[in-house]
Short mmCIF file of C-alpha atoms in Angstrom, two decimals:
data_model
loop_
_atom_site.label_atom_id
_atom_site.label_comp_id
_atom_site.label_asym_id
_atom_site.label_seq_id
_atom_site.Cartn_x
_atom_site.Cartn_y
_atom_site.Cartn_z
CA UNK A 12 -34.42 71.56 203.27
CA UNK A 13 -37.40 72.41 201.45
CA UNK A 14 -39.26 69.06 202.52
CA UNK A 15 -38.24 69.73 206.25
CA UNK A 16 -39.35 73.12 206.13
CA UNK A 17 -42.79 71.54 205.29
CA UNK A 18 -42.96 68.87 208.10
CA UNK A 19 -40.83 70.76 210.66
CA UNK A 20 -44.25 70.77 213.15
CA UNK A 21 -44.95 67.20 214.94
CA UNK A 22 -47.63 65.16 212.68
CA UNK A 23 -50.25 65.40 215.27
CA UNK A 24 -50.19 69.09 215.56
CA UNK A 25 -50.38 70.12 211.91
CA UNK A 26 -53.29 70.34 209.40
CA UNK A 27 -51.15 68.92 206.58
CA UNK A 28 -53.37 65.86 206.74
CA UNK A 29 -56.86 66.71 207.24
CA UNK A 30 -58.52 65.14 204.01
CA UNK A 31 -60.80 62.83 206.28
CA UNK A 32 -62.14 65.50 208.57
CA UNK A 33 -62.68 68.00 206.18
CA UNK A 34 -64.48 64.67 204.50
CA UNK A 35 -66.81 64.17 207.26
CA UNK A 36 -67.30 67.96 207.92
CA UNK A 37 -68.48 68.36 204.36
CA UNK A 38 -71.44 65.30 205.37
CA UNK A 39 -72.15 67.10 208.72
CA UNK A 40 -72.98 70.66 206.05
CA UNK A 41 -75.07 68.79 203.54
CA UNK A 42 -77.31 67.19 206.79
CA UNK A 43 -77.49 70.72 207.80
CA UNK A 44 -78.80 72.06 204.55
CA UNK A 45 -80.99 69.14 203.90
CA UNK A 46 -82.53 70.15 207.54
CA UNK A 47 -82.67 73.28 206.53
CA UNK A 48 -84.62 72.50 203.51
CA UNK A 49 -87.20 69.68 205.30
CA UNK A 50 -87.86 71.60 208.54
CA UNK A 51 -86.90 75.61 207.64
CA UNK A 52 -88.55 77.09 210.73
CA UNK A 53 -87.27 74.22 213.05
CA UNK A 54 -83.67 74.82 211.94
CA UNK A 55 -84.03 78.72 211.62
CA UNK A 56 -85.47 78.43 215.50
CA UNK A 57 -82.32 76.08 216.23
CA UNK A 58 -79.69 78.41 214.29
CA UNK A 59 -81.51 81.87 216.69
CA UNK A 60 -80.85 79.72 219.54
CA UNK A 61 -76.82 78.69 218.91
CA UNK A 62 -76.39 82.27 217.66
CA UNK A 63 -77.69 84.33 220.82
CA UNK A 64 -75.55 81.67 222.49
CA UNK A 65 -72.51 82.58 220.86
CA UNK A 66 -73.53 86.50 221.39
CA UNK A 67 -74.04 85.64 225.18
CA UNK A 68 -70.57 84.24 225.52
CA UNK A 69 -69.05 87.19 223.56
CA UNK A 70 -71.02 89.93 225.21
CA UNK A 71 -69.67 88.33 228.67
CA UNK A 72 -66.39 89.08 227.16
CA UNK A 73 -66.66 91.99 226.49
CA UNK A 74 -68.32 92.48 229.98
CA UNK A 75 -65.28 91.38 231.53
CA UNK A 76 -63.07 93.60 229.07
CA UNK A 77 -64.45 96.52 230.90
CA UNK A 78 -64.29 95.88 234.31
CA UNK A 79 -61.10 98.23 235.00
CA UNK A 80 -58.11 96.40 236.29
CA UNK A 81 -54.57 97.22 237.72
CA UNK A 82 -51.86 98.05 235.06
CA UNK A 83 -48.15 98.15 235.43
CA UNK A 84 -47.43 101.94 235.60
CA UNK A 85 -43.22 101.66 235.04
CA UNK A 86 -41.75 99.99 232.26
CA UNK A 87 -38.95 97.50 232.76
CA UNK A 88 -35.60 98.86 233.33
CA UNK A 89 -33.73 99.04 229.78
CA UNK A 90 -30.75 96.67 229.15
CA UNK A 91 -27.57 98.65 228.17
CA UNK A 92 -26.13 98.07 224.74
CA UNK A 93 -23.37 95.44 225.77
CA UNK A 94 -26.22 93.29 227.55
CA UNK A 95 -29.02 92.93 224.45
CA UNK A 96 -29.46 89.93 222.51
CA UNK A 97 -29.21 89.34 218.86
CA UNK A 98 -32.88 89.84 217.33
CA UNK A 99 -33.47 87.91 214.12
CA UNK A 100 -36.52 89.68 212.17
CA UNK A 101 -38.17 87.50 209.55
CA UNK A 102 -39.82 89.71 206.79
CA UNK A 103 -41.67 87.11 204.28
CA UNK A 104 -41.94 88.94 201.08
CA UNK A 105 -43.72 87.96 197.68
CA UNK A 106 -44.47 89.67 194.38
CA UNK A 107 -43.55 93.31 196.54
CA UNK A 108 -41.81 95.59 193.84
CA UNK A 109 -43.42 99.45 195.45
CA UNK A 110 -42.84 97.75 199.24
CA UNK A 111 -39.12 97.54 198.97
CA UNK A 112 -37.68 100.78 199.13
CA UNK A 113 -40.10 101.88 201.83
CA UNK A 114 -39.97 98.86 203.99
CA UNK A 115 -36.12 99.78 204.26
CA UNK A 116 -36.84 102.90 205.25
CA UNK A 117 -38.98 102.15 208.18
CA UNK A 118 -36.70 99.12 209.10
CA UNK A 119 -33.86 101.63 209.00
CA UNK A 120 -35.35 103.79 211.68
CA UNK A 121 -35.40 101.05 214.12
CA UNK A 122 -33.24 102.13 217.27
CA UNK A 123 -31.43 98.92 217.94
CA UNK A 124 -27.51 98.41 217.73
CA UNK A 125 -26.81 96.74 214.07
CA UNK A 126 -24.44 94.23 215.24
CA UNK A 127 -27.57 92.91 217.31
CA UNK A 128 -29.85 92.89 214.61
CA UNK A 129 -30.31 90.26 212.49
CA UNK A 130 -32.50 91.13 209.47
CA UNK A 131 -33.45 88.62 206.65
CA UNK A 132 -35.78 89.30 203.95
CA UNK A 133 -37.37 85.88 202.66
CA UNK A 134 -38.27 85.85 199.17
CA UNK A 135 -39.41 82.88 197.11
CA UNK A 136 -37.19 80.98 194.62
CA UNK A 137 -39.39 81.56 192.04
CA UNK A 138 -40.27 85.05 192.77
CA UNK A 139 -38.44 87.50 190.48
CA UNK A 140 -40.52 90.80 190.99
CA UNK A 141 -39.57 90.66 194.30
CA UNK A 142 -35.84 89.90 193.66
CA UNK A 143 -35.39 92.28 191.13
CA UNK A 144 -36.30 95.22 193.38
CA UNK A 145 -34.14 93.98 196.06
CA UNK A 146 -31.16 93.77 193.44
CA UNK A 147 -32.32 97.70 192.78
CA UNK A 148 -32.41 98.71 196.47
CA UNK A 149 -28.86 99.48 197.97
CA UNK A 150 -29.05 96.96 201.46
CA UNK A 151 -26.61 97.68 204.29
CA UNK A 152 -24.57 94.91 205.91
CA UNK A 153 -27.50 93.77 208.59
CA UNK A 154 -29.94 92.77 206.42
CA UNK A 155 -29.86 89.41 204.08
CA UNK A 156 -32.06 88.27 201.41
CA UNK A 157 -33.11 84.31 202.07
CA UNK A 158 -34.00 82.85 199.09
CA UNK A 159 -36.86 79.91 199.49
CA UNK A 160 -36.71 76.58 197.30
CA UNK A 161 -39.99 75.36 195.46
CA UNK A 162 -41.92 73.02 197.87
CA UNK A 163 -45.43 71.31 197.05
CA UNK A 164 -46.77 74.48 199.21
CA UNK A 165 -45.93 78.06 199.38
CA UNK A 166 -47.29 79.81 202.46
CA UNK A 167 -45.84 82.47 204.93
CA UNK A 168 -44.82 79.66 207.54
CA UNK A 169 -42.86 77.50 205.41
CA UNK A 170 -40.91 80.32 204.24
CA UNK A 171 -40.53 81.08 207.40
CA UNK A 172 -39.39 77.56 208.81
CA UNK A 173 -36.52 77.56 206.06
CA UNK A 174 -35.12 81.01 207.35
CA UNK A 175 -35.20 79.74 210.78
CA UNK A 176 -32.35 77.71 210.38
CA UNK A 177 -30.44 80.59 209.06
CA UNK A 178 -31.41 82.92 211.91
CA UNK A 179 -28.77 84.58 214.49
CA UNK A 180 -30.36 85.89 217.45
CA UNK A 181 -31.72 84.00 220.26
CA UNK A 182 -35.07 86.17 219.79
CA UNK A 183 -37.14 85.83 216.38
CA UNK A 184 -39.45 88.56 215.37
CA UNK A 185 -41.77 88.92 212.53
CA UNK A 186 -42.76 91.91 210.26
CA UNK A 187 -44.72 92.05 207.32
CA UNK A 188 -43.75 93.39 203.66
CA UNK A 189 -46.12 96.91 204.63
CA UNK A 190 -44.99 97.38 208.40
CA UNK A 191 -44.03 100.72 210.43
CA UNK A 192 -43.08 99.31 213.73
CA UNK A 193 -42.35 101.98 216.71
CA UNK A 194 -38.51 102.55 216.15
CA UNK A 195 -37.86 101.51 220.04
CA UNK A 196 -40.08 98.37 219.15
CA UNK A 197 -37.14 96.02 219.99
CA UNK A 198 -35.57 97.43 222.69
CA UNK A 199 -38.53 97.62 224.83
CA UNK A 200 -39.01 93.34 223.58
CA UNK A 201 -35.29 92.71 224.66
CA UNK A 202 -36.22 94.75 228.15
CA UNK A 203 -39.34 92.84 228.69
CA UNK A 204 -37.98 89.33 227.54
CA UNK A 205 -35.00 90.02 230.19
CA UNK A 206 -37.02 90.42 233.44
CA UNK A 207 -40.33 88.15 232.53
CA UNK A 208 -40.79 84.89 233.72
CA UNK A 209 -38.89 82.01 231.38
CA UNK A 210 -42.18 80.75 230.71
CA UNK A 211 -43.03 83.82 228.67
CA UNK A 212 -41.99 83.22 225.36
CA UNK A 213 -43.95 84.94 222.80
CA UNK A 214 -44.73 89.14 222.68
CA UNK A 215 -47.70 90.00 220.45
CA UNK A 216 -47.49 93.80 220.19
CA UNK A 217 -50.05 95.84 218.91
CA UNK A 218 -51.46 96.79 214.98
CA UNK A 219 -53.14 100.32 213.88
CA UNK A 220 -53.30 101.49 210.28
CA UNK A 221 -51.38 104.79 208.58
CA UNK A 222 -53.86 104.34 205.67
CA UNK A 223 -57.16 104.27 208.12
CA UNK A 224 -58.97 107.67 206.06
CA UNK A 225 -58.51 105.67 202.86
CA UNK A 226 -62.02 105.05 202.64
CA UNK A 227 -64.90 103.77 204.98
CA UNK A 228 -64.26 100.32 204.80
CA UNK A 229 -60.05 101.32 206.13
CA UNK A 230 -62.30 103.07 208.76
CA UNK A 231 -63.82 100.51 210.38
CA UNK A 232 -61.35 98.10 209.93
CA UNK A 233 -59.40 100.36 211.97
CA UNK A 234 -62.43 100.47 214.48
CA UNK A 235 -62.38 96.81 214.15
CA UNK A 236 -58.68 96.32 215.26
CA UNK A 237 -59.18 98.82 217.81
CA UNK A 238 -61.16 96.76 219.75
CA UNK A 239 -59.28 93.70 219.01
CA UNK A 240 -55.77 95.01 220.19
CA UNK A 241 -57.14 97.13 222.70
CA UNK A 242 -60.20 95.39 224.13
CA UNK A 243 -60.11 91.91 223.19
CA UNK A 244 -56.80 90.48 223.56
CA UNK A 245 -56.27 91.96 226.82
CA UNK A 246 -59.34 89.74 228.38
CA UNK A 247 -58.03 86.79 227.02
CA UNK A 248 -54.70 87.70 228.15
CA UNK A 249 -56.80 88.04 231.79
CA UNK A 250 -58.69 84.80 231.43
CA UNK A 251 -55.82 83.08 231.34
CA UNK A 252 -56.87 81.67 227.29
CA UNK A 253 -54.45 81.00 224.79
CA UNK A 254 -53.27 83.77 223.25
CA UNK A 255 -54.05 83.46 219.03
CA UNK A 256 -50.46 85.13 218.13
CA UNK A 257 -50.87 87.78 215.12
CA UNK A 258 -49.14 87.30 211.61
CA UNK A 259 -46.98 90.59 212.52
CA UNK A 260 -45.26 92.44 215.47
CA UNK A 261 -44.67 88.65 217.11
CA UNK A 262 -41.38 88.25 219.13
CA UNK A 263 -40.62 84.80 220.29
CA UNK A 264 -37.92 82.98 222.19
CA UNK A 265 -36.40 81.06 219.78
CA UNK A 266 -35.57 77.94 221.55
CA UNK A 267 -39.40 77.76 222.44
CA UNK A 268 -40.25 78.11 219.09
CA UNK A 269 -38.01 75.36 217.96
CA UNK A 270 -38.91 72.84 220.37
CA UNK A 271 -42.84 73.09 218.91
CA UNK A 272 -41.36 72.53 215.79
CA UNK A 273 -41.31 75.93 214.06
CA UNK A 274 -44.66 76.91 212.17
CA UNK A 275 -47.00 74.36 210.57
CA UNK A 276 -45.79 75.53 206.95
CA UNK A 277 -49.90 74.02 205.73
CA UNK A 278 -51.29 76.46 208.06
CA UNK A 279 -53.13 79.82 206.28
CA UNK A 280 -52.96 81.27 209.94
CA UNK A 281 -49.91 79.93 211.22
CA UNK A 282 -49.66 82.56 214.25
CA UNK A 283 -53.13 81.71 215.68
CA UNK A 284 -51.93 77.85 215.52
CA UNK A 285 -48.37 78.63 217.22
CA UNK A 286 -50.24 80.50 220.02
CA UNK A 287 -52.25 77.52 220.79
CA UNK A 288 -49.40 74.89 220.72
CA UNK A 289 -47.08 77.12 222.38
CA UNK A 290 -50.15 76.82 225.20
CA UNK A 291 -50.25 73.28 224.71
CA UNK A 292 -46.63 73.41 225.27
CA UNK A 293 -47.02 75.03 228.73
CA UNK A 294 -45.56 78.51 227.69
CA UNK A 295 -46.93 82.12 227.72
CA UNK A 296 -48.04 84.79 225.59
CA UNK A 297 -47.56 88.34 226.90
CA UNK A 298 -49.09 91.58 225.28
CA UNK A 299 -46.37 94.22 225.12
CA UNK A 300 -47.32 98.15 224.90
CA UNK A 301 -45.94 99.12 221.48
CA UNK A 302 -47.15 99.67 218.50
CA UNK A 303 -46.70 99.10 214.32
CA UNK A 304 -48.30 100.70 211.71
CA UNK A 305 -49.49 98.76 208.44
CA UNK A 306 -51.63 99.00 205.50
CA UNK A 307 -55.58 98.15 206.19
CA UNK A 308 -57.11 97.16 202.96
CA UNK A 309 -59.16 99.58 201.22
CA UNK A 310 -61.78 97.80 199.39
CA UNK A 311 -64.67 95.18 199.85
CA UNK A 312 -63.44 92.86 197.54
CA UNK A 313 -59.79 92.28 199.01
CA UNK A 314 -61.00 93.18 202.33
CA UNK A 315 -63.25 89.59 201.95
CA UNK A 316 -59.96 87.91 200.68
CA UNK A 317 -57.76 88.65 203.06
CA UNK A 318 -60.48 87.92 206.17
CA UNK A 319 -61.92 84.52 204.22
CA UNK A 320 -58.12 83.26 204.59
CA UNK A 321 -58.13 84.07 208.09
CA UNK A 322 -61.14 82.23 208.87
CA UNK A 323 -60.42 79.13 206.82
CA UNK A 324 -57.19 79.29 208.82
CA UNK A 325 -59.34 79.41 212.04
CA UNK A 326 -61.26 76.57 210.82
CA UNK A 327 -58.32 75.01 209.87
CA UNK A 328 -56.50 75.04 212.92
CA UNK A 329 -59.44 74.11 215.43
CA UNK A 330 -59.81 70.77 213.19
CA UNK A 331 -55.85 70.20 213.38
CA UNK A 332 -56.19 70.84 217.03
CA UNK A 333 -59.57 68.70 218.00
CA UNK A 334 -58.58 65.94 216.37
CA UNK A 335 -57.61 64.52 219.32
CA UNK A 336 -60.26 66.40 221.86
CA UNK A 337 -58.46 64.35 224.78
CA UNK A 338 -55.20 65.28 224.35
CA UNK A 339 -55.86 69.28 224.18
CA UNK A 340 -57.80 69.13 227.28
CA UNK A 341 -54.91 67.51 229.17
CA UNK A 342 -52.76 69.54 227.73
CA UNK A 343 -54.92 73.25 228.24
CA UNK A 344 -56.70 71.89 231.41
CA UNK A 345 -60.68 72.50 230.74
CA UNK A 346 -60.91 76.53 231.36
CA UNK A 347 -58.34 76.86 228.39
CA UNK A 348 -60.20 74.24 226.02
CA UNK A 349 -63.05 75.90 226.73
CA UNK A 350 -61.41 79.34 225.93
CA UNK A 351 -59.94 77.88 222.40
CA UNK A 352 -63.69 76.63 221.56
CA UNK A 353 -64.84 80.27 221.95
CA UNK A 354 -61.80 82.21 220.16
CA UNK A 355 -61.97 79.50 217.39
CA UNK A 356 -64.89 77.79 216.94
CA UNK A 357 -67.95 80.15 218.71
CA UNK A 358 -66.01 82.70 216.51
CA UNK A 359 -66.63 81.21 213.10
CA UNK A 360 -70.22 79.84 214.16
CA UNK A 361 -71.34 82.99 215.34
CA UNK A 362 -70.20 84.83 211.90
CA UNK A 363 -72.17 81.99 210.20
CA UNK A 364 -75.40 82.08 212.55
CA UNK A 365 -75.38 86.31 212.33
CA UNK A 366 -77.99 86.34 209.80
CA UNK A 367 -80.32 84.32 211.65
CA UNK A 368 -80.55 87.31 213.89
CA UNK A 369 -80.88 90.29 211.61
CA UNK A 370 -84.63 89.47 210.91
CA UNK A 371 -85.39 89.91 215.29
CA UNK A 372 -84.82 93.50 214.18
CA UNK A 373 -88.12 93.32 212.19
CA UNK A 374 -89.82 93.28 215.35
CA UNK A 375 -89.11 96.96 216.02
CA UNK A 376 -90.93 98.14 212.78
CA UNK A 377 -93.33 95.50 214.01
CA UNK A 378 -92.90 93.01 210.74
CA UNK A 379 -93.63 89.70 210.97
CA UNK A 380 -90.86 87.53 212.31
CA UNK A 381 -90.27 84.04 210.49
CA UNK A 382 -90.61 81.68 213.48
CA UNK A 383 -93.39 84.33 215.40
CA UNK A 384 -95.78 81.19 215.68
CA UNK A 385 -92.71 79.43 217.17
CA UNK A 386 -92.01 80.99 220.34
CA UNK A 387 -94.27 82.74 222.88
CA UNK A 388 -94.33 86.98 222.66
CA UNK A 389 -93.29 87.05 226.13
CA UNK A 390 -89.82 85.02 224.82
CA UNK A 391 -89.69 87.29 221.50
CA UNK A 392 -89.83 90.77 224.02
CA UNK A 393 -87.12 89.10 225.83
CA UNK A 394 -85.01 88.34 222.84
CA UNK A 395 -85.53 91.71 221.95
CA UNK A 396 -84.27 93.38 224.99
CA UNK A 397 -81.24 90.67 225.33
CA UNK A 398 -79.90 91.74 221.32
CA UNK A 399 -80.23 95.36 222.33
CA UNK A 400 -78.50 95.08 225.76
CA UNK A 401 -75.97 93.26 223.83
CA UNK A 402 -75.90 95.52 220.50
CA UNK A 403 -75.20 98.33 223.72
CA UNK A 404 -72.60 96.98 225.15
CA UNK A 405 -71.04 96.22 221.82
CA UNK A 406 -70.88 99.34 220.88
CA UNK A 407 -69.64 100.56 224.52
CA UNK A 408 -66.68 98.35 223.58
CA UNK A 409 -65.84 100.10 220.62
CA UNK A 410 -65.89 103.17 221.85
CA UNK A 411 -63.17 102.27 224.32
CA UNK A 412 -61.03 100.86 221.54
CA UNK A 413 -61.13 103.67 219.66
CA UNK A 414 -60.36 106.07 222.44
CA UNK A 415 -57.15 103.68 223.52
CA UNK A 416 -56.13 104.19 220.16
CA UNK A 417 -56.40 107.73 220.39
CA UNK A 418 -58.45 107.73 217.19
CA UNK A 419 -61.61 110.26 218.60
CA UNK A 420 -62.14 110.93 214.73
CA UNK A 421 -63.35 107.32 214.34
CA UNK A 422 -65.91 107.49 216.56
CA UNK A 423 -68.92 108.75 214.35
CA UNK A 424 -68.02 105.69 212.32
CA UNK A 425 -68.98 103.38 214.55
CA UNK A 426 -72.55 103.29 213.44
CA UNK A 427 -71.20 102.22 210.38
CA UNK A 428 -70.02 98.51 211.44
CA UNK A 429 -73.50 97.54 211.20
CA UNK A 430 -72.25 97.95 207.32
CA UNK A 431 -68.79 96.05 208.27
CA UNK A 432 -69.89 93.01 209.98
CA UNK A 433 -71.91 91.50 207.02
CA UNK A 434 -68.66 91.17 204.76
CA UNK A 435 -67.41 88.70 207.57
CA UNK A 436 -70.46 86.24 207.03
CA UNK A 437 -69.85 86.89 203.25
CA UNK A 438 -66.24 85.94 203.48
CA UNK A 439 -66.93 82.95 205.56
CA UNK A 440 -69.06 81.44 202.14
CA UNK A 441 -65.36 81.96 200.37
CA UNK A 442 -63.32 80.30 203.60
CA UNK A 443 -65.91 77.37 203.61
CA UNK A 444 -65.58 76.49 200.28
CA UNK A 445 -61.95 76.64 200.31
CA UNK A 446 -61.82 74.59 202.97
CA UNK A 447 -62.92 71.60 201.49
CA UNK A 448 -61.71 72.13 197.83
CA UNK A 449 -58.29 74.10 198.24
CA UNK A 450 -57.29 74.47 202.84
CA UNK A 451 -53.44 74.94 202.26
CA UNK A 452 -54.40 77.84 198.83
CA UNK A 453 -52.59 81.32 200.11
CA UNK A 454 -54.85 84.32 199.18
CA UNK A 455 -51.69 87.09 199.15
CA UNK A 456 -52.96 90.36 199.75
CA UNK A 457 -51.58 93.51 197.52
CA UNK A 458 -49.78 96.41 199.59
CA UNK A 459 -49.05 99.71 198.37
CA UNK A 460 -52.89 99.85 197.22
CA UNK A 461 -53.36 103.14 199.04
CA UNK A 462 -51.01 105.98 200.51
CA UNK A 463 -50.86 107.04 203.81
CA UNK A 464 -52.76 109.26 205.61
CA UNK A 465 -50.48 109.11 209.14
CA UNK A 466 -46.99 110.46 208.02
CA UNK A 467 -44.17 107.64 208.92
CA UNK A 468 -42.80 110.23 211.31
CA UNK A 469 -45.66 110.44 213.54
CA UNK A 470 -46.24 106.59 214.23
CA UNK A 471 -42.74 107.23 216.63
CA UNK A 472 -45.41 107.84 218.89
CA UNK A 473 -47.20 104.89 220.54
CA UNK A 474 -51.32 105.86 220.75
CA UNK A 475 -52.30 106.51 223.91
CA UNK A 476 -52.69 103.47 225.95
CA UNK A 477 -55.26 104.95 228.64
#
C-alpha cells in the first residue's frame, strides 16, 4: 500500500524521476553565472529585458482582470437532504498537538447531514504528537483517524493517495490541520457539482486569514491572497488556463481524480500539478463563491519557508510537465501551454529577474543606472514610464482585492508590499537550492503560531464578493 501510494500517478506525469533534468538545469545556472561574471552589463541588459517581459505579460493580466464581466447573480438551487452525496474530507495532519481540539470545533460546525459526511484525519505512522492528541480529543462517529505507513517519502499527497482508497463519498475534499471553512461550504459544492457540466470536476474555493492583524507581514500576505483569490484566479478561470488547484478548500469528483492517478505523492505542490493534469486530462476547474479561514504565517523567516516550498514545487512541476513539450501541447492545445508557461514558469523567472529592475528606480533620484551607456535615454524614459504604468496598475489590482475581500482596513498597507515582494526573490535562493540537492524535502509549516484576530463565529459570513 505504501509503495502504491507513492507511484499511484502515471510515470510520465510525476516528478519522482527528475535527477537528469534537474542535472542539466544545474549546467544551464552555472553558464548563466559564468555569463554573468564575463559580460555583467551584457547579462544585466539581457536579465532587464526578460524581466519587463515577464511584467508585460502579468500587467496584461491584470489588465484583463479588470475589465468587468457578467456574473451569475442566483446560486444553484440546493439539493434536499435525501438527494446529497457522501463527501469524503481528507485532513493531512503532522506533528499538530494545539490544532486538534480546535480543528474539531470548526469541522463540527459544518452544516452537512453526518451520515453524508465522510471525515478522515490522516496522520503519519510514525507521528505520535499528533496521535496522542487525537487519543485525548473525544471524536464522534463521522470522523476516522487514517494512519499512514513509512514510505521512502513523506509528503501531503502520498498521505493523501493512501486515504483515498479508504474514502466513502463520491466527492473528495481537502482541508488543512488550521482551516475555518464557511459552515454551508459543502452544501453549496454538492449544489454546484449537481447542475455543472460533467466535465467540471474540481471546485477551488476561496482562502482569507482570521490571524491577518498578527503583524505586517500577516497583513500583506492577506493583501497578497486577496488579489490572488479575488483577482487572479478569476482571469485565468476567463482565459480559459489551467486552473493551479490550492493545497486547501479543493473539492473534486472522485472518479476524475482516480483516473489521473490520485496525487503525485513526490510533488511539494501537489494541487498546482493535479490542476494541470486534470487539464491535460480534458476536465475543468470551477471557482466556487465560498470561503475558509486559515492561519497566514506571521514571521519572515517561516513566511520564506513555507513560499520557497511552493516555488520549488512550481519548478518542480513545470519540469515534470515539459519533459515531454509535445505531448502537453497536444494535450492543452497552444493557448493553454502558453497559459501554463506564464502561471509556472514566467512566474518563477520573473521573481528571479525582480532585482534587475529595482535599480531603474535610481533614475528618479537621477543616480546613475548600471547599463546607462547601454541603451539610448530616449529607451531609459520609456522604461521608466512602462514600470510606473505597470507599478499603477499593480497597485489598482490590489486595491480591488482587498475591497472584494471586504478588508478596507488593509488598504493603507498596500504601500507596504514594496517590503513583501523581496522575501519572494529571497525564498526562491532557498527553492533553487533545494531543487537540485533535496526536490521531494517537505518544509511543514507550524500552526497555532498566532491567535486570531477574526472570531470563528464571524467567518459564517462569506466577504463580500462585489
Amino acid at each position: 500500500m505504501a509503495k502504491s501510494a507513492e507511484q499511484r500517478s502515471p510515470p510520465d506525469r510525476s516528478c519522482r524521476d527528475l535527477s537528469p533534468r534537474v542535472a542539466r538545469i544545474v549546467i544551464v545556472l552555472s553558464l548563466a553565472a559564468l555569463a554573468a561574471v564575463a559580460a555583467p552589463k551584457a547579462v544585466f541588459l539581457v536579465g532587464n529585458l526578460l524581466a519587463m517581459l515577464c511584467l508585460m505579460i502579468h500587467t496584461a493580466m491584470h489588465v484583463v482582470a479588470l475589465i468587468p464581466s457578467r456574473v451569475p447573480t442566483s446560486d444553484p438551487p440546493p439539493l434536499p437532504d435525501a438527494e446529497l452525496p457522501v463527501i469524503s474530507i481528507l485532513v493531512p495532519l503532522f506533528q499538530e498537538q494545539d490544532i486538534a481540539t480546535i480543528l474539531m470545533g470548526r469541522l463540527a460546525a459544518l452544516d452537512y447531514p453526518r451520515d453524508r459526511l465522510d471525515l478522515c484525519l490522516i496522520v503519519e505512522h510514525t507521528d505520535r504528537i499528533t496521535a496522542a492528541t487525537l487519543a485525548q480529543t473525544s471524536l464522534p462517529g463521522w470522523v476516522r483517524v487514517l494512519s499512514v505507513a513509512p514510505g521512502t517519502v513523506q509528503t501531503k499527497p502520498r498521505a493523501m493517495n493512501m486515504a483515498l482508497d479508504f474514502c466513502r463519498g463520491s466527492i473528495v475534499g481537502i482541508y488543512d490541520a488550521e482551516d475555518a471553512p464557511d459552515p454551508r461550504q459543502l452544501r453549496k459544492v454538492a449544489d454546484y457539482f449537481a447542475q455543472a457540466d460533467p466535465q467540471v470536476v474540481a471546485l477551488q474555493g476561496r482562502l482569507n486569514f482570521y490571524n491577518t492583524r498578527a503583524t505586517w507581514l500577516t497583513r500583506c500576505f492577506s493583501i497578497d491572497y486577496a488579489a490572488w483569490f479575488w483577482v487572479t484566479l478569476p482571469v485565468v478561470q476567463k482565459l480559459g488556463w489551467p486552473v493551479l488547484l490550492g493545497g486547501t478548500t479543493v473539492f473534486l469528483r472522485r472518479e476524475a481524480l482516480e483516473a489521473v492517478g490520485g496525487w503525485d505523492a513526490h510533488n511539494v505542490t501537489e494541487d498546482a500539478d493535479l490542476g494541470i493534469r486534470l487539464a491535460r486530462a480534458g476536465y475543468r476547474t470551477d471557482l466556487i463563491d465560498t470561503v475558509t479561514f486559515e492561519e497566514a504565517t506571521a514571521n519572515p523567516k517561516a513566511w520564506i519557508r513555507q513560499r520557497s516550498r511552493w516555488q520549488k514545487g512550481y519548478a518542480v512541476t513545470w519540469v515534470a510537465h515539459m519533459r515531454h513539450p509535445i505531448s502537453l501541447l497536444c494535450d492543452l492545445g497552444p493557448w493553454r501551454f502558453f497559459g501554463v508557461q506564464v502561471l509556472l514558469l514566467a512566474s518563477l523567472v520573473s521573481t528571479a529577474l525582480a532585482p534587475f529592475l529595482w535599480p531603474i528606480w535610481l533614475l528618479l533620484v537621477n543616480v546613475h543606472h548600471p547599463v546607462a551607456g547601454l541603451v539610448h535615454p530616449w529607451a531609459f524614459l520609456a522604461i521608466s514610464l512602462f514600470l510606473g504604468s505597470t507599478l499603477i496598475i499593480h497597485l489598482i489590482v490590489l486595491v480591488v482585492g482587498v475591497v472584494r475581500q471586504d478588508r478596507p482596513a488593509l488598504l493603507p498597507w498596500i504601500p507596504v508590499m514594496q517590503l513583501y515582494y523581496p522575501l519572494a526573490t529571497i525564498s526562491l535562493v532557498k527553492a533553487v537550492v533545494e531543487f537540485v540537492i533535496c526536490p521531494f524535502f517537505w518544509d511543514k509549516t507550524s500552526h497555532g503560531v498566532t491567535k486570531p484576530d477574526l472570531e470563528v463565529s464571524k467567518t459564517r459570513r462569506a466577504p463580500n464578493q462585489t
